[in-house]
Coordinates of C-alpha atoms in Angstrom, one line a residue:
Chain A
L1493 CA 2.1 26.9 -15.4
R1494 CA 1.6 23.1 -15.8
K1495 CA 2.3 23.3 -18.9
S1496 CA 6.3 24.7 -18.8
I1497 CA 6.6 21.8 -15.4
L1498 CA 5.9 18.7 -17.6
L1499 CA 8.1 19.9 -20.5
C1500 CA 10.9 20.9 -17.5
F1501 CA 10.1 16.9 -16.9
L1502 CA 11.2 15.8 -20.8
L1503 CA 13.6 17.5 -21.0
Q1504 CA 15.3 15.7 -17.9
K1505 CA 14.0 13.2 -19.5
R1506 CA 15.9 13.7 -22.7
F1507 CA 19.3 13.2 -21.1
Y1508 CA 18.8 9.7 -19.6
S1509 CA 21.0 7.9 -22.2
L1510 CA 24.1 9.9 -21.2
K1511 CA 24.1 8.9 -18.0
V1512 CA 22.4 5.1 -17.3
A1513 CA 25.8 4.2 -20.1
P1514 CA 28.1 2.8 -17.8
K1515 CA 31.7 3.8 -19.0
V1516 CA 33.3 0.2 -19.9
S1517 CA 37.4 0.8 -19.9
S1518 CA 40.5 -1.9 -19.9
S1519 CA 41.7 1.0 -17.0
G1520 CA 40.1 0.2 -13.4
T1521 CA 39.7 3.1 -12.6
A1522 CA 37.0 3.4 -15.1
A1523 CA 33.5 4.2 -12.5
K1524 CA 31.4 1.9 -12.4
V1525 CA 27.1 3.1 -12.4
K1526 CA 25.8 0.5 -8.9
L1527 CA 23.1 -0.8 -9.7
S1528 CA 21.6 -3.6 -7.4
P1529 CA 18.9 -1.4 -4.9
E1530 CA 21.3 -2.8 -1.9
S1531 CA 23.6 -0.3 -2.2
Q1532 CA 21.3 2.2 -4.4
N1533 CA 19.4 3.1 -0.9
P1534 CA 16.1 5.3 -1.3
E1535 CA 16.2 8.7 -0.5
I1536 CA 14.4 10.5 1.6
T1537 CA 13.5 13.8 2.2
K1538 CA 10.7 15.6 4.4
L1539 CA 8.7 18.4 4.1
P1540 CA 8.6 20.4 6.5
N1541 CA 4.2 20.1 5.9
G1542 CA 4.2 16.4 6.9
L1543 CA 4.7 15.1 3.5
V1544 CA 7.9 12.2 3.0
I1545 CA 8.9 11.9 0.5
A1546 CA 10.6 8.7 -0.5
S1547 CA 12.7 7.8 -4.2
L1548 CA 14.5 4.7 -5.1
E1549 CA 16.6 5.6 -8.9
N1550 CA 17.0 2.3 -10.3
F1551 CA 17.4 3.0 -13.7
S1552 CA 14.6 0.0 -14.2
P1553 CA 12.8 1.0 -17.3
A1554 CA 9.5 0.6 -15.1
S1555 CA 8.8 3.5 -12.9
R1556 CA 6.1 2.0 -10.2
I1557 CA 5.0 5.5 -8.0
G1558 CA 2.2 5.1 -4.8
V1559 CA 1.1 7.8 -3.1
F1560 CA 0.0 6.7 0.8
I1561 CA -1.8 8.6 3.1
K1562 CA -3.0 7.5 7.1
A1563 CA -6.9 6.3 6.4
G1564 CA -7.7 3.5 6.2
S1565 CA -11.6 1.3 8.3
R1566 CA -9.7 2.3 11.6
Y1567 CA -10.5 5.6 11.4
E1568 CA -14.2 4.7 10.1
T1569 CA -16.7 5.8 13.2
S1570 CA -19.9 4.1 14.0
S1571 CA -21.9 6.2 11.7
N1572 CA -19.9 6.1 8.5
L1573 CA -18.1 2.8 8.8
G1574 CA -17.7 1.3 4.9
T1575 CA -16.9 4.9 3.4
A1576 CA -12.8 3.4 3.0
H1577 CA -14.3 0.3 1.1
L1578 CA -16.1 2.6 -1.2
L1579 CA -13.3 5.3 -1.0
R1580 CA -11.2 2.1 -2.4
L1581 CA -13.5 1.0 -5.4
A1582 CA -13.6 5.1 -6.1
S1583 CA -11.0 5.4 -7.2
N1584 CA -11.7 6.6 -11.0
L1585 CA -14.7 8.3 -10.7
T1586 CA -14.2 12.0 -12.3
T1587 CA -12.3 13.9 -11.1
K1588 CA -11.8 18.2 -10.9
G1589 CA -9.3 17.7 -13.5
V1590 CA -9.6 14.6 -15.2
S1591 CA -13.8 12.8 -16.1
S1592 CA -13.8 9.4 -15.1
F1593 CA -13.5 7.9 -19.3
R1594 CA -10.6 10.0 -19.9
I1595 CA -8.9 8.1 -16.4
T1596 CA -9.6 4.6 -17.5
R1597 CA -8.6 5.2 -21.2
G1598 CA -5.1 7.3 -20.5
I1599 CA -4.0 4.6 -18.5
E1600 CA -5.3 2.1 -20.9
A1601 CA -3.2 4.6 -23.5
V1602 CA 0.3 4.2 -21.6
G1603 CA -0.4 0.7 -20.7
G1604 CA 0.1 1.9 -16.9
S1605 CA -1.7 0.3 -14.6
L1606 CA -4.1 2.1 -11.2
S1607 CA -4.7 0.3 -8.5
V1608 CA -5.1 0.8 -4.9
H1609 CA -4.5 -1.5 -2.0
A1610 CA -6.0 -1.0 1.7
T1611 CA -5.0 -2.2 4.9
R1612 CA -6.8 -1.2 8.3
E1613 CA -4.2 1.4 8.6
K1614 CA -3.2 2.6 5.2
M1615 CA -4.4 3.2 2.1
A1616 CA -1.8 2.9 -1.1
Y1617 CA -2.9 4.6 -4.8
S1618 CA -0.4 3.3 -7.0
V1619 CA 0.6 3.4 -11.3
E1620 CA 3.2 1.9 -12.2
C1621 CA 4.3 2.4 -16.5
L1622 CA 6.5 2.2 -18.2
R1623 CA 9.5 5.5 -17.3
D1624 CA 8.5 8.0 -20.4
Y1625 CA 4.7 8.0 -19.8
V1626 CA 5.2 9.1 -15.7
D1627 CA 4.3 12.3 -16.1
T1628 CA 0.9 11.2 -17.6
V1629 CA 0.0 9.2 -15.4
M1630 CA 1.5 11.0 -11.8
E1631 CA -1.2 14.0 -13.3
Y1632 CA -4.3 11.3 -13.0
L1633 CA -2.5 9.9 -9.9
L1634 CA -2.3 13.4 -8.0
N1635 CA -6.6 13.8 -9.2
V1636 CA -7.9 11.1 -7.7
T1637 CA -5.7 11.3 -4.2
T1638 CA -5.8 14.9 -4.5
A1639 CA -8.9 16.4 -5.8
P1640 CA -12.1 13.9 -6.1
E1641 CA -15.2 15.3 -7.0
F1642 CA -17.3 12.3 -6.2
R1643 CA -20.1 13.0 -8.6
P1644 CA -23.4 11.5 -7.1
W1645 CA -24.8 9.3 -9.9
E1646 CA -21.3 8.4 -10.2
V1647 CA -21.6 6.9 -7.1
A1648 CA -24.7 5.6 -6.8
D1649 CA -23.9 3.0 -9.7
L1650 CA -20.6 2.7 -7.8
Q1651 CA -22.3 1.0 -4.5
P1652 CA -23.8 -2.1 -6.0
Q1653 CA -19.7 -3.0 -6.0
L1654 CA -19.4 -2.9 -2.7
K1655 CA -21.8 -5.7 -2.7
V1656 CA -19.6 -7.8 -4.7
D1657 CA -16.2 -7.1 -4.3
K1658 CA -17.0 -7.9 -0.7
A1659 CA -18.6 -11.7 -2.0
I1660 CA -15.5 -12.3 -4.1
A1661 CA -13.3 -11.8 -0.8
L1662 CA -15.7 -13.7 1.8
Q1663 CA -15.6 -16.8 -0.3
N1664 CA -11.9 -16.9 0.9
P1665 CA -13.5 -18.6 5.0
Q1666 CA -10.3 -16.5 5.7
V1667 CA -11.4 -12.9 5.2
G1668 CA -14.6 -14.0 6.3
V1669 CA -12.6 -14.9 10.1
L1670 CA -10.2 -12.6 10.5
E1671 CA -12.3 -9.8 10.5
N1672 CA -14.8 -11.4 13.0
L1673 CA -11.1 -11.2 14.9
H1674 CA -10.5 -8.2 14.5
A1675 CA -13.9 -6.8 15.3
A1676 CA -14.1 -9.0 18.5
A1677 CA -10.5 -7.6 19.4
Y1678 CA -11.4 -4.9 19.9
K1679 CA -14.1 -2.0 20.9
N1680 CA -13.2 0.7 18.5
A1681 CA -10.8 1.6 15.2
L1682 CA -9.3 -1.9 13.8
A1683 CA -12.9 -3.3 14.9
N1684 CA -14.3 -1.8 12.1
P1685 CA -15.1 -4.0 9.0
L1686 CA -12.6 -3.7 5.8
Y1687 CA -15.6 -5.0 4.0
C1688 CA -18.7 -2.5 4.1
P1689 CA -21.2 -3.3 6.5
D1690 CA -24.0 -5.2 5.1
Y1691 CA -26.4 -2.1 6.0
R1692 CA -24.4 0.3 4.8
V1693 CA -24.2 -0.5 0.9
G1694 CA -26.3 1.7 -0.8
K1695 CA -26.0 4.9 1.9
I1696 CA -23.1 5.5 1.0
T1697 CA -22.9 9.6 0.2
P1698 CA -20.8 11.8 -1.6
E1699 CA -20.8 14.1 1.1
Q1700 CA -19.4 11.5 3.8
L1701 CA -16.9 10.4 1.6
H1702 CA -16.1 14.1 0.7
H1703 CA -15.5 14.0 4.5
F1704 CA -13.3 10.9 5.0
V1705 CA -11.0 12.9 2.1
Q1706 CA -11.0 15.7 4.3
N1707 CA -10.0 14.4 7.6
N1708 CA -7.4 11.7 7.2
F1709 CA -6.1 12.7 3.4
T1710 CA -4.1 15.9 5.1
S1711 CA 0.0 16.0 3.5
S1712 CA 0.8 15.0 7.4
G1713 CA -0.1 12.1 7.1
M1714 CA 0.4 11.3 3.6
A1715 CA 4.1 10.2 1.3
L1716 CA 5.2 9.9 -1.9
V1717 CA 7.1 7.2 -2.7
G1718 CA 8.6 6.3 -5.8
I1719 CA 10.2 4.1 -7.8
G1720 CA 12.7 4.4 -10.7
I1721 CA 12.3 7.8 -9.8
K1722 CA 14.7 10.4 -10.1
H1723 CA 13.5 12.5 -6.7
S1724 CA 14.3 16.1 -7.8
T1725 CA 11.3 15.4 -10.3
L1726 CA 9.5 13.9 -7.3
K1727 CA 9.8 16.3 -5.3
Q1728 CA 9.3 18.4 -7.0
V1729 CA 5.0 17.1 -7.9
A1730 CA 5.1 17.1 -4.3
E1731 CA 5.9 21.1 -3.4
Q1732 CA 3.4 21.5 -6.2
F1733 CA 0.3 19.8 -6.3
L1734 CA 0.6 17.5 -2.8
N1735 CA 0.7 20.8 -0.9
I1736 CA -3.3 21.3 -1.1
R1737 CA -4.5 19.5 2.1
S1738 CA -2.3 20.8 6.0
G1739 CA -2.6 20.1 9.3
G1740 CA -3.1 16.9 11.1
G1741 CA -6.7 16.4 10.7
V1742 CA -9.4 14.9 12.9
P1743 CA -6.3 12.5 15.0
G1744 CA -7.6 9.0 14.5
A1745 CA -9.2 7.0 17.8
K1746 CA -6.4 4.7 20.3
A1747 CA -7.7 0.7 19.2
V1748 CA -8.5 -0.1 22.7
Y1749 CA -8.2 -4.5 22.9
R1750 CA -10.5 -5.8 24.1
G1751 CA -10.7 -10.0 24.3
G1752 CA -13.8 -11.2 23.0
E1753 CA -15.1 -14.3 20.8
I1754 CA -17.4 -14.2 17.5
R1755 CA -18.9 -18.1 16.3
K1756 CA -20.3 -17.7 13.0
Q1757 CA -21.7 -21.6 12.8
T1758 CA -21.8 -22.5 9.0
G1759 CA -22.3 -25.7 7.9
D1760 CA -18.4 -26.2 6.8
S1761 CA -17.1 -29.8 7.5
L1762 CA -14.2 -27.6 7.6
V1763 CA -13.4 -25.0 10.7
H1764 CA -11.3 -22.6 10.3
A1765 CA -10.2 -20.8 14.1
A1766 CA -8.1 -17.9 15.5
V1767 CA -7.0 -17.5 18.6
V1768 CA -4.9 -14.8 19.7
A1769 CA -3.9 -12.2 22.2
E1770 CA -3.1 -8.9 22.2
G1771 CA 0.7 -8.2 20.3
A1772 CA 3.6 -6.1 19.0
V1773 CA 3.5 -2.6 18.2
L1774 CA 4.3 -1.8 14.4
G1775 CA 8.5 -1.3 14.6
S1776 CA 9.1 -2.1 18.0
K1777 CA 11.6 -4.0 19.5
E1778 CA 9.0 -7.0 20.7
A1779 CA 7.9 -7.2 17.1
N1780 CA 11.2 -8.6 16.2
A1781 CA 10.2 -11.2 18.7
F1782 CA 6.8 -11.7 17.7
S1783 CA 8.2 -13.0 13.8
V1784 CA 10.9 -14.5 15.1
L1785 CA 7.9 -16.9 17.3
Q1786 CA 6.3 -16.9 15.2
Y1787 CA 8.1 -18.5 12.5
V1788 CA 9.3 -20.9 15.3
L1789 CA 6.0 -22.2 15.5
G1790 CA 5.6 -22.7 11.6
A1791 CA 4.4 -19.4 10.2
G1792 CA 3.2 -21.3 6.7
P1793 CA 4.3 -24.0 4.8
L1794 CA 7.9 -23.3 2.8
V1795 CA 7.8 -26.2 0.1
K1796 CA 4.5 -25.9 -1.6
R1797 CA 2.0 -28.2 -1.5
G1798 CA 4.5 -30.3 1.5
S1799 CA 3.1 -31.0 4.6
N1800 CA 5.2 -28.7 6.8
V1801 CA 6.5 -31.3 9.5
T1802 CA 9.0 -28.6 10.6
S1803 CA 6.7 -26.7 12.0
K1804 CA 6.3 -27.3 15.5
L1805 CA 2.6 -26.4 15.3
T1806 CA 2.0 -29.0 13.4
Q1807 CA 4.3 -31.3 14.7
G1808 CA 2.0 -31.0 17.7
A1809 CA -1.1 -31.3 15.5
A1810 CA -0.6 -34.5 14.1
K1811 CA 0.1 -35.4 17.9
A1812 CA -3.6 -34.9 18.1
T1813 CA -5.7 -36.0 15.4
S1814 CA -4.9 -38.4 11.8
Q1815 CA -8.0 -36.1 9.9
P1816 CA -6.6 -33.2 7.2
F1817 CA -5.5 -29.7 9.4
D1818 CA -3.8 -26.8 8.7
V1819 CA -1.7 -24.2 11.7
S1820 CA 0.3 -21.4 11.9
A1821 CA 0.9 -19.0 13.2
F1822 CA -0.7 -15.7 13.1
N1823 CA 0.9 -12.2 13.6
V1824 CA 0.1 -9.2 12.8
N1825 CA 1.1 -5.1 13.6
Y1826 CA -0.6 -1.9 13.5
S1827 CA 0.8 1.5 14.9
D1828 CA -0.5 1.2 18.9
S1829 CA -1.6 -2.7 18.9
G1830 CA -1.4 -5.7 17.4
L1831 CA -2.6 -8.8 17.6
F1832 CA -0.3 -12.6 17.8
G1833 CA -2.6 -16.4 17.9
V1834 CA -2.5 -19.1 15.9
Y1835 CA -4.7 -19.7 12.9
I1836 CA -6.3 -22.9 11.9
I1837 CA -8.0 -24.7 10.1
S1838 CA -9.6 -28.6 10.9
Q1839 CA -11.9 -31.0 10.2
A1840 CA -15.1 -30.1 12.4
P1841 CA -15.3 -33.0 14.0
S1842 CA -11.1 -32.6 15.6
A1843 CA -10.8 -29.1 15.6
G1844 CA -11.4 -29.2 19.9
E1845 CA -8.6 -30.9 19.7
V1846 CA -6.4 -29.1 17.4
I1847 CA -7.0 -26.3 18.2
K1848 CA -5.5 -27.3 22.0
A1849 CA -2.9 -29.4 20.8
A1850 CA -1.4 -25.7 19.3
L1851 CA -2.1 -23.2 22.2
N1852 CA -0.4 -26.5 24.1
Q1853 CA 2.5 -25.9 21.8
V1854 CA 2.8 -21.9 22.4
K1855 CA 2.6 -22.5 25.9
A1856 CA 5.6 -25.7 24.8
V1857 CA 7.6 -22.7 23.9
A1858 CA 6.5 -20.1 26.8
Q1859 CA 7.8 -22.4 29.4
G1860 CA 11.7 -22.3 27.5
G1861 CA 11.0 -25.7 25.3
V1862 CA 12.7 -24.0 22.9
T1863 CA 16.2 -24.2 21.7
D1864 CA 18.9 -21.9 19.7
A1865 CA 18.6 -24.0 16.9
D1866 CA 15.4 -23.2 16.2
V1867 CA 15.3 -20.1 17.1
T1868 CA 18.1 -19.4 14.5
T1869 CA 16.6 -21.1 11.8
A1870 CA 13.6 -19.4 12.6
K1871 CA 15.9 -16.1 12.1
N1872 CA 16.5 -17.2 8.9
Q1873 CA 13.2 -17.9 8.2
L1874 CA 12.1 -15.0 8.8
K1875 CA 14.7 -13.0 6.5
A1876 CA 14.8 -14.8 4.1
N1877 CA 10.7 -13.9 3.2
Y1878 CA 11.7 -10.5 4.4
L1879 CA 14.1 -10.2 1.6
M1880 CA 12.4 -12.3 -0.9
S1881 CA 9.0 -10.1 -0.1
V1882 CA 10.5 -6.5 -1.0
E1883 CA 12.8 -8.5 -4.6
T1884 CA 9.4 -7.1 -6.8
S1885 CA 8.8 -3.8 -7.4
K1886 CA 5.7 -4.2 -6.1
G1887 CA 6.9 -5.3 -2.4
L1888 CA 9.7 -3.1 -2.8
L1889 CA 7.8 -0.2 -3.3
N1890 CA 4.9 -1.2 -0.4
E1891 CA 8.0 -1.6 2.1
I1892 CA 9.9 2.0 1.7
G1893 CA 5.7 3.5 1.6
S1894 CA 4.6 1.9 5.1
E1895 CA 8.1 2.5 6.0
S1896 CA 8.2 6.3 4.7
L1897 CA 4.6 6.9 5.9
F1898 CA 4.6 6.1 10.1
S1899 CA 7.9 6.4 10.2
G1900 CA 9.9 9.0 8.1
T1901 CA 13.0 6.1 7.4
H1902 CA 13.9 3.3 5.6
T1903 CA 15.6 0.8 6.9
S1904 CA 17.8 -1.2 4.4
P1905 CA 17.6 -5.0 4.6
S1906 CA 21.4 -5.6 6.0
A1907 CA 19.5 -3.3 8.9
A1908 CA 16.0 -4.7 9.4
A1909 CA 18.7 -8.4 9.3
Q1910 CA 20.6 -6.7 11.7
K1911 CA 17.9 -6.2 13.7
I1912 CA 16.6 -9.6 13.4
D1913 CA 19.6 -11.5 14.8
S1914 CA 19.0 -9.5 18.1
V1915 CA 16.9 -11.2 19.2
S1916 CA 17.4 -13.2 21.6
T1917 CA 16.0 -15.9 22.9
A1918 CA 14.9 -15.4 26.1
D1919 CA 13.0 -12.4 24.0
V1920 CA 11.0 -15.1 21.8
V1921 CA 10.1 -17.3 25.4
N1922 CA 9.4 -13.5 26.8
A1923 CA 7.0 -13.3 24.2
A1924 CA 5.1 -16.4 24.3
K1925 CA 4.8 -15.5 28.1
K1926 CA 3.1 -13.0 26.4
F1927 CA 0.9 -14.9 25.1
V1928 CA 0.2 -17.7 27.6
S1929 CA -0.6 -14.9 29.9
G1930 CA -2.7 -12.3 26.9
K1931 CA -6.3 -12.0 27.5
K1932 CA -7.3 -13.6 24.6
S1933 CA -9.9 -13.2 21.4
M1934 CA -11.1 -15.2 19.0
A1935 CA -12.6 -15.7 16.3
A1936 CA -14.1 -19.0 14.4
S1937 CA -16.8 -20.0 11.3
G1938 CA -17.9 -23.7 9.8
D1939 CA -19.9 -26.2 12.3
L1940 CA -19.1 -25.4 15.5
G1941 CA -19.7 -28.3 17.2
N1942 CA -16.7 -29.2 18.2
T1943 CA -15.2 -26.2 18.2
P1944 CA -14.2 -25.1 22.5
F1945 CA -15.6 -21.4 23.7
L1946 CA -13.0 -18.9 25.0
D1947 CA -13.9 -19.7 28.6
E1948 CA -12.7 -23.5 27.4
L1949 CA -9.0 -23.7 26.1
Chain L
A799 CA -25.8 48.9 -22.8
G800 CA -28.7 50.1 -24.9
G801 CA -27.8 47.4 -27.3
G802 CA -27.9 45.4 -23.6
G803 CA -31.1 46.5 -22.4
L804 CA -33.0 46.4 -26.2
L805 CA -32.4 42.3 -26.1
E806 CA -32.9 41.0 -22.9
K807 CA -36.7 43.0 -24.3
I808 CA -36.7 40.9 -27.9
R809 CA -35.9 38.2 -24.9
K810 CA -38.5 39.0 -23.2
W811 CA -41.5 40.0 -25.6
Y812 CA -40.7 36.1 -26.7
Y813 CA -40.7 34.3 -24.0
N814 CA -44.0 35.7 -23.0
L815 CA -44.9 35.2 -26.7
A816 CA -44.0 30.9 -27.0
G817 CA -46.5 31.1 -24.2
F818 CA -45.8 28.0 -21.9
N819 CA -45.5 30.1 -19.0
K820 CA -48.4 30.6 -19.2
L821 CA -48.7 26.3 -18.0
G822 CA -46.4 26.6 -14.9
L823 CA -43.5 25.5 -17.1
M824 CA -40.5 26.4 -17.5
R825 CA -38.0 26.2 -20.5
D826 CA -36.0 23.0 -19.5
D827 CA -39.2 21.6 -18.8
T828 CA -40.1 21.8 -22.2
L829 CA -36.3 20.4 -24.0
H830 CA -37.1 17.4 -26.0
E831 CA -35.9 14.0 -24.5
D832 CA -32.8 12.8 -26.0
D833 CA -30.3 10.4 -24.9
D834 CA -28.9 13.3 -24.0
V835 CA -31.3 14.9 -22.2
K836 CA -32.1 11.9 -20.4
E837 CA -29.4 11.3 -19.2
A838 CA -28.1 14.9 -18.0
L839 CA -32.5 14.1 -15.9
K840 CA -30.5 11.0 -14.5
R841 CA -28.6 13.2 -13.1
L842 CA -30.7 16.1 -11.7
P843 CA -30.7 16.1 -7.4
E844 CA -34.4 15.4 -6.3
H845 CA -36.4 18.1 -5.5
L846 CA -35.1 19.8 -8.6
Y847 CA -36.2 16.9 -10.4
N848 CA -40.0 16.6 -8.3
E849 CA -40.1 19.9 -9.1
R850 CA -40.3 19.5 -12.3
V851 CA -42.4 16.1 -12.6
F852 CA -45.0 18.4 -11.1
R853 CA -44.4 21.1 -13.1
I854 CA -45.2 18.8 -16.4
K855 CA -48.5 17.1 -14.5
R856 CA -49.8 20.4 -13.9
A857 CA -49.2 21.4 -17.5
L858 CA -50.5 18.0 -18.5
D859 CA -53.7 18.5 -16.8
L860 CA -54.6 22.1 -17.7
S861 CA -54.2 21.0 -20.9
L862 CA -56.6 18.4 -20.8
K863 CA -58.9 20.8 -19.7
H864 CA -57.8 22.9 -22.3
Q865 CA -57.3 26.4 -19.7
I866 CA -54.6 28.6 -19.0
L867 CA -52.9 29.2 -14.8
P868 CA -54.5 32.7 -14.1
K869 CA -51.7 35.5 -14.4
D870 CA -50.8 35.9 -11.8
Q871 CA -49.4 32.6 -11.3
W872 CA -47.5 32.6 -15.1
V873 CA -44.0 32.1 -15.1
K874 CA -42.2 34.8 -14.6
Y875 CA -39.3 35.9 -17.2
E876 CA -37.0 36.8 -14.8
E877 CA -37.6 33.7 -12.5
D878 CA -36.9 30.6 -15.0
R879 CA -34.3 29.7 -14.1
P880 CA -31.9 26.7 -16.6
Y881 CA -31.8 24.2 -13.9
L882 CA -31.0 21.0 -17.1
E883 CA -28.4 22.9 -18.4
P884 CA -25.4 22.2 -16.1
Y885 CA -25.7 18.8 -16.7
L886 CA -27.3 18.5 -20.2
K887 CA -23.6 20.7 -21.1
E888 CA -21.6 18.2 -18.5
V889 CA -23.6 15.5 -20.2
I890 CA -22.8 16.4 -23.5
R891 CA -19.3 17.7 -23.1
E892 CA -18.8 13.5 -21.6
R893 CA -19.9 12.4 -25.4
Q894 CA -17.6 14.6 -27.4
E895 CA -14.6 13.7 -25.3
R896 CA -15.7 10.0 -25.8
E897 CA -16.2 10.8 -29.1
A898 CA -12.8 12.1 -30.0
W899 CA -11.2 9.4 -27.8
N900 CA -12.9 6.8 -30.6
K901 CA -11.9 8.0 -33.5
K902 CA -7.6 8.5 -32.1

């Protein structure tokens, strides 16, 4: 049966050269092939078992297919922390259909790549390859997501990799601060770290991995997304192979915001600190307001290696200190909560002044100190950033996948731009007010001698 | 059925003739440890590995003293399980797959 399906794929591919070649004729009524993704919106189907299939046929020579799953560190419990991290690293282990060796060599042989990208709420397994080899890599992708075996010796050999992965990630102080921030801000679910805690390295068992996969990799929490592939192909594949685990699985716990602070005293001369309050839920109208507020305050330099003078936060902090610093607004949305605040990097002696100056700037916006021109500039910056992020096929796949997974629909770029435009200055001020009045959480690392505590802010 | 029964009888006779069951060993304990077997041993679950080590230690002790176990403790043909065989088969299959790929 599988061989006949593969044969069907091959037959379908034979006719591409006839379909894609646009008819060039001098008459004005010639049919034009629309090639831009703008006019070619993704097709989305939702199967009865809950699986969402989305595909965008943009006739590119390389295809990119992803399986997005509602699984991540938030679905761990205190007894199996770190399972999602190991799962991330375990994508090339032996499966029921193919061995680990064959996955690696097979994907190499066709020049493709398999990668896993995981956030606290979702995991995305994606493969990319030339169009002709899609069936081969599709087979590996399906094996990895639906039928992993987690052989005890392979899992045991993989555990040291957890340490290496974590060490590489923590070289960047921001990662550590953000992990602490989530641990401080939430009581459960979203508080779970993205990287395996040290005491769990070497203790994660294949049974825990299997359990995690059984509970979370269910059809109703998955989306199969493809770019550069026909919708009917994806649909066939999904109906045939992704039907194994139906049901909703174990629902994750609702994230409860608590607001706390975690300080990590190191000897670093640079202090990294984040001060946040609860923000907006993914996809809500508030989320757009918070995003615009983020750009009003300043969300990172727009000119590479520039001095970011236009951002409000930078202007405020520049008055407080002459030492080098970097301040930007921090905004993240999850399916049932969000965080909004400021992220500060400053020299240790001036940390207190910079943090206070940044928070004063947000207070100023909350008190109405923002003009319509500021808001329009911010909207343009936000729109530009969003549109540029979906320019690459990787960004586009991620965007289509995340949206299909969480809402089962797709917002075209023009609709997204409209939503951003519909945010009014009052919305932005309200968002700032919500931050100022909300219970704060804080995470800081570095030489914290001059870094104030939350109750001193 | 008659032919199958005869084959079984011959196998049982040969098993008892070989004599390692008198030292309390199972067939898979006596395999020569080449690379494949070594790799398969690494993959044994802990309880099976510990039992193997115990049996081998006991057999070494007996052969040192030039003794064998009392007859009621000999390993019976029916009880002898090829515990290493699935792991060994998998190791050999993987090695052959690697060699096939490398030849291409």
